C-alpha positions as protocol buffer text, in pm:
chain_id: "A"
residue {
  index: 1
  type: MET
  ca { x: 17829 y: 15038 z: 19387 }
}
residue {
  index: 2
  type: ARG
  ca { x: 18241 y: 15087 z: 19589 }
}
residue {
  index: 3
  type: ALA
  ca { x: 18154 y: 14602 z: 19641 }
}
residue {
  index: 4
  type: LEU
  ca { x: 18014 y: 14599 z: 19289 }
}
residue {
  index: 5
  type: ARG
  ca { x: 18387 y: 14751 z: 19173 }
}
residue {
  index: 6
  type: ILE
  ca { x: 18604 y: 14577 z: 19442 }
}
residue {
  index: 7
  type: ILE
  ca { x: 18430 y: 14271 z: 19263 }
}
residue {
  index: 8
  type: LEU
  ca { x: 18463 y: 14318 z: 18930 }
}
residue {
  index: 9
  type: VAL
  ca { x: 18845 y: 14417 z: 18937 }
}
residue {
  index: 10
  type: VAL
  ca { x: 18895 y: 14069 z: 19117 }
}
residue {
  index: 11
  type: THR
  ca { x: 18717 y: 13910 z: 18891 }
}
residue {
  index: 12
  type: VAL
  ca { x: 18927 y: 14027 z: 18674 }
}
residue {
  index: 13
  type: ILE
  ca { x: 19225 y: 13940 z: 18828 }
}
residue {
  index: 14
  type: LEU
  ca { x: 19166 y: 13603 z: 18893 }
}
residue {
  index: 15
  type: GLY
  ca { x: 18984 y: 13548 z: 18505 }
}
residue {
  index: 16
  type: GLY
  ca { x: 19411 y: 13724 z: 18446 }
}
residue {
  index: 17
  type: LEU
  ca { x: 19569 y: 13434 z: 18662 }
}
residue {
  index: 18
  type: PHE
  ca { x: 19307 y: 13117 z: 18502 }
}
residue {
  index: 19
  type: VAL
  ca { x: 19434 y: 13231 z: 18175 }
}
residue {
  index: 20
  type: ILE
  ca { x: 19748 y: 13304 z: 18272 }
}
residue {
  index: 21
  type: ALA
  ca { x: 19824 y: 12899 z: 18429 }
}
residue {
  index: 22
  type: ASP
  ca { x: 19619 y: 12778 z: 18131 }
}
residue {
  index: 23
  type: ARG
  ca { x: 19866 y: 12902 z: 17894 }
}
residue {
  index: 24
  type: VAL
  ca { x: 20123 y: 12800 z: 18169 }
}
residue {
  index: 25
  type: ALA
  ca { x: 19968 y: 12456 z: 18147 }
}
residue {
  index: 26
  type: VAL
  ca { x: 19962 y: 12446 z: 17753 }
}
residue {
  index: 27
  type: GLY
  ca { x: 20294 y: 12544 z: 17705 }
}
residue {
  index: 28
  type: PHE
  ca { x: 20367 y: 12281 z: 17963 }
}
residue {
  index: 29
  type: ALA
  ca { x: 20184 y: 12016 z: 17743 }
}
residue {
  index: 30
  type: GLU
  ca { x: 20354 y: 12075 z: 17381 }
}
residue {
  index: 31
  type: ASN
  ca { x: 20609 y: 12034 z: 17522 }
}
residue {
  index: 32
  type: LYS
  ca { x: 20570 y: 11741 z: 17723 }
}
residue {
  index: 33
  type: ALA
  ca { x: 20418 y: 11600 z: 17442 }
}
residue {
  index: 34
  type: ALA
  ca { x: 20692 y: 11672 z: 17129 }
}
residue {
  index: 35
  type: ASP
  ca { x: 20934 y: 11518 z: 17340 }
}
residue {
  index: 36
  type: ARG
  ca { x: 20730 y: 11253 z: 17338 }
}
residue {
  index: 37
  type: ILE
  ca { x: 20647 y: 11195 z: 17026 }
}
residue {
  index: 38
  type: ARG
  ca { x: 21016 y: 11208 z: 16951 }
}
residue {
  index: 39
  type: SER
  ca { x: 21100 y: 10915 z: 17129 }
}
residue {
  index: 40
  type: SER
  ca { x: 20836 y: 10737 z: 17005 }
}
residue {
  index: 41
  type: GLU
  ca { x: 20844 y: 10813 z: 16650 }
}
residue {
  index: 42
  type: GLY
  ca { x: 21290 y: 10795 z: 16697 }
}
residue {
  index: 43
  type: LEU
  ca { x: 21271 y: 11128 z: 16583 }
}
residue {
  index: 44
  type: ALA
  ca { x: 21614 y: 11332 z: 16489 }
}
residue {
  index: 45
  type: GLY
  ca { x: 21466 y: 11623 z: 16531 }
}
residue {
  index: 46
  type: THR
  ca { x: 21146 y: 11768 z: 16788 }
}
residue {
  index: 47
  type: PRO
  ca { x: 20835 y: 11792 z: 16639 }
}
residue {
  index: 48
  type: ASP
  ca { x: 20607 y: 12126 z: 16665 }
}
residue {
  index: 49
  type: VAL
  ca { x: 20312 y: 12096 z: 16869 }
}
residue {
  index: 50
  type: SER
  ca { x: 20060 y: 12294 z: 16927 }
}
residue {
  index: 51
  type: ILE
  ca { x: 19758 y: 12235 z: 17145 }
}
residue {
  index: 52
  type: GLU
  ca { x: 19444 y: 12431 z: 16997 }
}
residue {
  index: 53
  type: GLY
  ca { x: 19074 y: 12545 z: 17147 }
}
residue {
  index: 54
  type: PHE
  ca { x: 19054 y: 12747 z: 17469 }
}
residue {
  index: 55
  type: PRO
  ca { x: 19072 y: 12656 z: 17778 }
}
residue {
  index: 56
  type: PHE
  ca { x: 19358 y: 12391 z: 17776 }
}
residue {
  index: 57
  type: LEU
  ca { x: 19295 y: 12298 z: 18173 }
}
residue {
  index: 58
  type: THR
  ca { x: 18921 y: 12227 z: 18080 }
}
residue {
  index: 59
  type: GLN
  ca { x: 19020 y: 11974 z: 17841 }
}
residue {
  index: 60
  type: VAL
  ca { x: 19234 y: 11835 z: 18039 }
}
residue {
  index: 61
  type: VAL
  ca { x: 18899 y: 11780 z: 18246 }
}
residue {
  index: 62
  type: GLY
  ca { x: 18746 y: 11570 z: 18036 }
}
residue {
  index: 63
  type: GLY
  ca { x: 19005 y: 11357 z: 17947 }
}
residue {
  index: 64
  type: GLU
  ca { x: 18947 y: 11475 z: 17522 }
}
residue {
  index: 65
  type: LEU
  ca { x: 19177 y: 11746 z: 17362 }
}
residue {
  index: 66
  type: ASP
  ca { x: 18997 y: 11939 z: 17025 }
}
residue {
  index: 67
  type: ASP
  ca { x: 19224 y: 11987 z: 16851 }
}
residue {
  index: 68
  type: VAL
  ca { x: 19613 y: 11939 z: 16862 }
}
residue {
  index: 69
  type: LYS
  ca { x: 19851 y: 12037 z: 16571 }
}
residue {
  index: 70
  type: ILE
  ca { x: 20210 y: 11897 z: 16517 }
}
residue {
  index: 71
  type: GLY
  ca { x: 20468 y: 11927 z: 16265 }
}
residue {
  index: 72
  type: ILE
  ca { x: 20778 y: 11783 z: 16121 }
}
residue {
  index: 73
  type: LYS
  ca { x: 21062 y: 11795 z: 15948 }
}
residue {
  index: 74
  type: ASP
  ca { x: 21242 y: 11560 z: 15741 }
}
residue {
  index: 75
  type: TYR
  ca { x: 21055 y: 11306 z: 15851 }
}
residue {
  index: 76
  type: GLU
  ca { x: 21201 y: 10941 z: 15711 }
}
residue {
  index: 77
  type: ALA
  ca { x: 20940 y: 10789 z: 15659 }
}
residue {
  index: 78
  type: SER
  ca { x: 21054 y: 10369 z: 15539 }
}
residue {
  index: 79
  type: ALA
  ca { x: 21073 y: 10330 z: 15136 }
}
residue {
  index: 80
  type: LYS
  ca { x: 21072 y: 10071 z: 14872 }
}
residue {
  index: 81
  type: GLY
  ca { x: 21046 y: 10155 z: 14507 }
}
residue {
  index: 82
  type: ALA
  ca { x: 21017 y: 9951 z: 14236 }
}
residue {
  index: 83
  type: LYS
  ca { x: 21229 y: 9788 z: 13936 }
}
residue {
  index: 84
  type: GLY
  ca { x: 21585 y: 9768 z: 14110 }
}
residue {
  index: 85
  type: ALA
  ca { x: 21504 y: 10111 z: 14238 }
}
residue {
  index: 86
  type: ALA
  ca { x: 21657 y: 10061 z: 14604 }
}
residue {
  index: 87
  type: GLY
  ca { x: 21438 y: 10057 z: 14852 }
}
residue {
  index: 88
  type: GLY
  ca { x: 21539 y: 10243 z: 15270 }
}
residue {
  index: 89
  type: THR
  ca { x: 21398 y: 10548 z: 15295 }
}
residue {
  index: 90
  type: ILE
  ca { x: 21240 y: 10840 z: 15154 }
}
residue {
  index: 91
  type: ARG
  ca { x: 21298 y: 11155 z: 15297 }
}
residue {
  index: 92
  type: ILE
  ca { x: 20977 y: 11383 z: 15363 }
}
residue {
  index: 93
  type: ASP
  ca { x: 20997 y: 11762 z: 15370 }
}
residue {
  index: 94
  type: THR
  ca { x: 20705 y: 11864 z: 15550 }
}
residue {
  index: 95
  type: LEU
  ca { x: 20440 y: 11687 z: 15781 }
}
residue {
  index: 96
  type: ASN
  ca { x: 20211 y: 11854 z: 15922 }
}
residue {
  index: 97
  type: ALA
  ca { x: 19897 y: 11720 z: 16087 }
}
residue {
  index: 98
  type: GLU
  ca { x: 19577 y: 11839 z: 16280 }
}
residue {
  index: 99
  type: MET
  ca { x: 19481 y: 11554 z: 16469 }
}
residue {
  index: 100
  type: HIS
  ca { x: 19084 y: 11588 z: 16606 }
}
residue {
  index: 101
  type: GLY
  ca { x: 18944 y: 11484 z: 16922 }
}
residue {
  index: 102
  type: VAL
  ca { x: 19304 y: 11368 z: 17147 }
}
residue {
  index: 103
  type: ARG
  ca { x: 19169 y: 11110 z: 17393 }
}
residue {
  index: 104
  type: PHE
  ca { x: 19508 y: 11056 z: 17656 }
}
residue {
  index: 105
  type: ASP
  ca { x: 19561 y: 10864 z: 17955 }
}
residue {
  index: 106
  type: GLY
  ca { x: 19587 y: 11010 z: 18345 }
}
residue {
  index: 107
  type: ASP
  ca { x: 19974 y: 10996 z: 18352 }
}
residue {
  index: 108
  type: TYR
  ca { x: 19981 y: 11184 z: 17951 }
}
residue {
  index: 109
  type: SER
  ca { x: 20126 y: 10823 z: 17834 }
}
residue {
  index: 110
  type: SER
  ca { x: 19942 y: 10775 z: 17515 }
}
residue {
  index: 111
  type: ALA
  ca { x: 19790 y: 10928 z: 17344 }
}
residue {
  index: 112
  type: THR
  ca { x: 19505 y: 10851 z: 17082 }
}
residue {
  index: 113
  type: ALA
  ca { x: 19265 y: 11027 z: 16772 }
}
residue {
  index: 114
  type: ASN
  ca { x: 18983 y: 10961 z: 16659 }
}
residue {
  index: 115
  type: SER
  ca { x: 19051 y: 11195 z: 16320 }
}
residue {
  index: 116
  type: ALA
  ca { x: 19373 y: 11298 z: 16055 }
}
residue {
  index: 117
  type: SER
  ca { x: 19461 y: 11497 z: 15820 }
}
residue {
  index: 118
  type: GLY
  ca { x: 19741 y: 11678 z: 15691 }
}
residue {
  index: 119
  type: SER
  ca { x: 19968 y: 11704 z: 15379 }
}
residue {
  index: 120
  type: ALA
  ca { x: 20385 y: 11567 z: 15369 }
}
residue {
  index: 121
  type: THR
  ca { x: 20578 y: 11765 z: 15045 }
}
residue {
  index: 122
  type: VAL
  ca { x: 20815 y: 11533 z: 14935 }
}
residue {
  index: 123
  type: SER
  ca { x: 21099 y: 11651 z: 14674 }
}
residue {
  index: 124
  type: TYR
  ca { x: 21130 y: 11527 z: 14331 }
}
residue {
  index: 125
  type: ALA
  ca { x: 21498 y: 11449 z: 14359 }
}
residue {
  index: 126
  type: GLU
  ca { x: 21380 y: 11158 z: 14656 }
}
residue {
  index: 127
  type: LEU
  ca { x: 21078 y: 11046 z: 14398 }
}
residue {
  index: 128
  type: LEU
  ca { x: 21346 y: 11034 z: 14147 }
}
residue {
  index: 129
  type: LYS
  ca { x: 21494 y: 10735 z: 14389 }
}
residue {
  index: 130
  type: ALA
  ca { x: 21216 y: 10503 z: 14290 }
}
residue {
  index: 131
  type: ALA
  ca { x: 21246 y: 10565 z: 13909 }
}
residue {
  index: 132
  type: LYS
  ca { x: 21674 y: 10577 z: 13883 }
}
residue {
  index: 133
  type: SER
  ca { x: 21773 y: 10219 z: 13797 }
}
residue {
  index: 134
  type: ARG
  ca { x: 22045 y: 10065 z: 13523 }
}
residue {
  index: 135
  type: PRO
  ca { x: 21968 y: 10152 z: 13183 }
}
residue {
  index: 136
  type: THR
  ca { x: 21684 y: 9933 z: 13123 }
}
residue {
  index: 137
  type: GLU
  ca { x: 21710 y: 9768 z: 12744 }
}
residue {
  index: 138
  type: VAL
  ca { x: 21364 y: 9888 z: 12537 }
}
residue {
  index: 139
  type: ALA
  ca { x: 21447 y: 9719 z: 12262 }
}
residue {
  index: 140
  type: PRO
  ca { x: 21774 y: 9545 z: 12072 }
}
residue {
  index: 141
  type: ALA
  ca { x: 22051 y: 9820 z: 12103 }
}
residue {
  index: 142
  type: VAL
  ca { x: 21814 y: 10049 z: 12258 }
}
residue {
  index: 143
  type: THR
  ca { x: 21859 y: 10136 z: 12658 }
}
residue {
  index: 144
  type: ALA
  ca { x: 21700 y: 10446 z: 12800 }
}
residue {
  index: 145
  type: GLN
  ca { x: 21649 y: 10558 z: 13145 }
}
residue {
  index: 146
  type: VAL
  ca { x: 21474 y: 10792 z: 13398 }
}
residue {
  index: 147
  type: VAL
  ca { x: 21737 y: 11127 z: 13449 }
}
residue {
  index: 148
  type: GLY
  ca { x: 21490 y: 11422 z: 13608 }
}
residue {
  index: 149
  type: LEU
  ca { x: 21149 y: 11505 z: 13708 }
}
residue {
  index: 150
  type: SER
  ca { x: 20990 y: 11834 z: 13791 }
}
residue {
  index: 151
  type: ASP
  ca { x: 20717 y: 12031 z: 13782 }
}
residue {
  index: 152
  type: GLY
  ca { x: 20556 y: 12002 z: 13483 }
}
residue {
  index: 153
  type: GLY
  ca { x: 20267 y: 12234 z: 13498 }
}
residue {
  index: 154
  type: ASN
  ca { x: 19846 y: 12148 z: 13551 }
}
residue {
  index: 155
  type: GLY
  ca { x: 19899 y: 11914 z: 13791 }
}
residue {
  index: 156
  type: LYS
  ca { x: 20184 y: 11751 z: 13608 }
}
residue {
  index: 157
  type: ILE
  ca { x: 20530 y: 11573 z: 13621 }
}
residue {
  index: 158
  type: LYS
  ca { x: 20786 y: 11612 z: 13413 }
}
residue {
  index: 159
  type: VAL
  ca { x: 20996 y: 11289 z: 13340 }
}
residue {
  index: 160
  type: GLU
  ca { x: 21276 y: 11355 z: 13211 }
}
residue {
  index: 161
  type: ILE
  ca { x: 21400 y: 11055 z: 12994 }
}
residue {
  index: 162
  type: ALA
  ca { x: 21757 y: 10961 z: 12860 }
}
residue {
  index: 163
  type: ALA
  ca { x: 21781 y: 10676 z: 12586 }
}
residue {
  index: 164
  type: THR
  ca { x: 22119 y: 10510 z: 12428 }
}
residue {
  index: 165
  type: VAL
  ca { x: 22100 y: 10386 z: 12043 }
}
residue {
  index: 166
  type: LEU
  ca { x: 22363 y: 10172 z: 11955 }
}
residue {
  index: 167
  type: GLY
  ca { x: 22634 y: 10333 z: 12189 }
}
residue {
  index: 168
  type: LYS
  ca { x: 22519 y: 10643 z: 12049 }
}
residue {
  index: 169
  type: LYS
  ca { x: 22420 y: 10909 z: 12406 }
}
residue {
  index: 170
  type: LEU
  ca { x: 22029 y: 11105 z: 12218 }
}
residue {
  index: 171
  type: ARG
  ca { x: 21907 y: 11406 z: 12387 }
}
residue {
  index: 172
  type: PRO
  ca { x: 21724 y: 11350 z: 12638 }
}
residue {
  index: 173
  type: VAL
  ca { x: 21348 y: 11383 z: 12571 }
}
residue {
  index: 174
  type: SER
  ca { x: 21027 y: 11449 z: 12852 }
}
residue {
  index: 175
  type: VAL
  ca { x: 20671 y: 11300 z: 12891 }
}
residue {
  index: 176
  type: LEU
  ca { x: 20415 y: 11402 z: 13113 }
}
residue {
  index: 177
  type: SER
  ca { x: 20291 y: 11163 z: 13400 }
}
residue {
  index: 178
  type: SER
  ca { x: 20013 y: 11125 z: 13637 }
}
residue {
  index: 179
  type: ALA
  ca { x: 20066 y: 11060 z: 14007 }
}
residue {
  index: 180
  type: THR
  ca { x: 19815 y: 10882 z: 14203 }
}
residue {
  index: 181
  type: VAL
  ca { x: 19776 y: 10719 z: 14521 }
}
residue {
  index: 182
  type: VAL
  ca { x: 19668 y: 10396 z: 14576 }
}
residue {
  index: 183
  type: GLY
  ca { x: 19628 y: 10162 z: 14880 }
}
residue {
  index: 184
  type: GLY
  ca { x: 19713 y: 10455 z: 15115 }
}
residue {
  index: 185
  type: ASN
  ca { x: 20103 y: 10371 z: 15145 }
}
residue {
  index: 186
  type: THR
  ca { x: 20155 y: 10366 z: 14732 }
}
residue {
  index: 187
  type: VAL
  ca { x: 20220 y: 10667 z: 14474 }
}
residue {
  index: 188
  type: LYS
  ca { x: 20200 y: 10525 z: 14092 }
}
residue {
  index: 189
  type: VAL
  ca { x: 20339 y: 10795 z: 13811 }
}
residue {
  index: 190
  type: ARG
  ca { x: 20271 y: 10648 z: 13501 }
}
residue {
  index: 191
  type: ALA
  ca { x: 20327 y: 10863 z: 13202 }
}
residue {
  index: 192
  type: ASP
  ca { x: 20039 y: 11024 z: 13022 }
}
residue {
  index: 193
  type: GLY
  ca { x: 20155 y: 10958 z: 12660 }
}
residue {
  index: 194
  type: VAL
  ca { x: 20516 y: 10755 z: 12598 }
}
residue {
  index: 195
  type: PRO
  ca { x: 20831 y: 10943 z: 12473 }
}
residue {
  index: 196
  type: LYS
  ca { x: 21009 y: 10978 z: 12152 }
}
residue {
  index: 197
  type: LEU
  ca { x: 21295 y: 10754 z: 12108 }
}
residue {
  index: 198
  type: GLY
  ca { x: 21399 y: 10757 z: 11746 }
}
residue {
  index: 199
  type: VAL
  ca { x: 21314 y: 10485 z: 11735 }
}
residue {
  index: 200
  type: ASP
  ca { x: 21000 y: 10214 z: 11668 }
}
residue {
  index: 201
  type: LEU
  ca { x: 20940 y: 10059 z: 12016 }
}
residue {
  index: 202
  type: VAL
  ca { x: 20647 y: 9825 z: 12193 }
}
residue {
  index: 203
  type: GLU
  ca { x: 20475 y: 10062 z: 12427 }
}
residue {
  index: 204
  type: GLY
  ca { x: 20480 y: 9790 z: 12745 }
}
residue {
  index: 205
  type: ARG
  ca { x: 20901 y: 9816 z: 12710 }
}
residue {
  index: 206
  type: ILE
  ca { x: 20891 y: 10247 z: 12714 }
}
residue {
  index: 207
  type: ARG
  ca { x: 20678 y: 10225 z: 12977 }
}
residue {
  index: 208
  type: THR
  ca { x: 20909 y: 9944 z: 13191 }
}
residue {
  index: 209
  type: VAL
  ca { x: 21105 y: 10335 z: 13195 }
}
residue {
  index: 210
  type: THR
  ca { x: 20876 y: 10594 z: 13262 }
}
residue {
  index: 211
  type: ASP
  ca { x: 20591 y: 10398 z: 13440 }
}
residue {
  index: 212
  type: PHE
  ca { x: 20719 y: 10393 z: 13844 }
}
residue {
  index: 213
  type: GLU
  ca { x: 20571 y: 10387 z: 14206 }
}
residue {
  index: 214
  type: GLN
  ca { x: 20671 y: 10504 z: 14528 }
}
residue {
  index: 215
  type: ARG
  ca { x: 20558 y: 10309 z: 14867 }
}
residue {
  index: 216
  type: ILE
  ca { x: 20574 y: 10532 z: 15131 }
}
residue {
  index: 217
  type: ASP
  ca { x: 20478 y: 10373 z: 15481 }
}
residue {
  index: 218
  type: GLY
  ca { x: 20573 y: 10429 z: 15865 }
}
residue {
  index: 219
  type: LEU
  ca { x: 20410 y: 10766 z: 15883 }
}
residue {
  index: 220
  type: PRO
  ca { x: 20335 y: 10865 z: 16239 }
}
residue {
  index: 221
  type: GLY
  ca { x: 20008 y: 10621 z: 16377 }
}
residue {
  index: 222
  type: GLY
  ca { x: 19938 y: 10490 z: 16093 }
}
residue {
  index: 223
  type: ILE
  ca { x: 19873 y: 10809 z: 15877 }
}
residue {
  index: 224
  type: LYS
  ca { x: 19864 y: 10728 z: 15521 }
}
residue {
  index: 225
  type: LEU
  ca { x: 19845 y: 10840 z: 15199 }
}
residue {
  index: 226
  type: ASP
  ca { x: 19542 y: 11030 z: 15110 }
}
residue {
  index: 227
  type: ARG
  ca { x: 19632 y: 11277 z: 14706 }
}
residue {
  index: 228
  type: ILE
  ca { x: 19856 y: 11378 z: 14533 }
}
residue {
  index: 229
  type: GLU
  ca { x: 19928 y: 11694 z: 14353 }
}
residue {
  index: 230
  type: ALA
  ca { x: 20239 y: 11782 z: 14130 }
}
residue {
  index: 231
  type: ALA
  ca { x: 20372 y: 12094 z: 14272 }
}
residue {
  index: 232
  type: ALA
  ca { x: 20700 y: 12307 z: 14175 }
}
residue {
  index: 233
  type: ASN
  ca { x: 20915 y: 12151 z: 14377 }
}
residue {
  index: 234
  type: GLY
  ca { x: 20785 y: 11869 z: 14420 }
}
residue {
  index: 235
  type: VAL
  ca { x: 20468 y: 11690 z: 14526 }
}
residue {
  index: 236
  type: ASP
  ca { x: 20226 y: 11758 z: 14811 }
}
residue {
  index: 237
  type: ILE
  ca { x: 20060 y: 11456 z: 14903 }
}
residue {
  index: 238
  type: SER
  ca { x: 19710 y: 11462 z: 15157 }
}
residue {
  index: 239
  type: VAL
  ca { x: 19672 y: 11230 z: 15472 }
}
residue {
  index: 240
  type: LYS
  ca { x: 19428 y: 11093 z: 15663 }
}
residue {
  index: 241
  type: GLY
  ca { x: 19369 y: 10845 z: 15904 }
}
residue {
  index: 242
  type: SER
  ca { x: 19165 y: 10716 z: 16202 }
}
residue {
  index: 243
  type: ASP
  ca { x: 19183 y: 10633 z: 16553 }
}
residue {
  index: 244
  type: VAL
  ca { x: 19555 y: 10765 z: 16474 }
}
residue {
  index: 245
  type: LYS
  ca { x: 19779 y: 10684 z: 16820 }
}
residue {
  index: 246
  type: LEU
  ca { x: 20041 y: 11017 z: 16912 }
}
residue {
  index: 247
  type: VAL
  ca { x: 20213 y: 10853 z: 17112 }
}
residue {
  index: 248
  type: GLY
  ca { x: 20211 y: 10478 z: 17364 }
}
């Protein structure tokens, strides 16, 4: 019985030491991965990296991690608007992605995930850049432009339009619009109906103002946009990808 107790005590101690060593190793790996992602993506800040699954060391021996979660704040993605709106970049407030089946080489200089899923949040102020341009002539002596975006409820975006008729500024009107993702990199916003500006207008002309799109490229590892939904402070976009290259 004494020998059995000794074996049990030794087993518990060794198990505890293994857990400690495993957690130290995973913490080191998370920090190293965060630094490499920051460098390879040219980020202003260090992303949050969490390597899931236990034990970590056995995953390392196998050369593949089960799941890696990455969180990036204020990510600057390349963007291209429409209707003369400025391109350049668009700020994604938060970008969260979960990588599955992450393969890496021996010196950790490169890592590729079999698949990825996650979400991105873009504020209405950032999305407005794609719609906001010079006032557009929609009829003789009638101009209009988008001046605001907000949550319209039930998954809709409320688009606020200001018009000027014969030099007189009218009270802004709003229209509910639907947002969709096209081609894995473009957000399209289309009005469910056309607003009444107090004058008869051709629908196609007013839609040159109400309808717009925003292209978002250059997400980490080639992740693509999937679906979009209007929320309280901006739009929530789900993202996905396969063979996503994290570093290298």
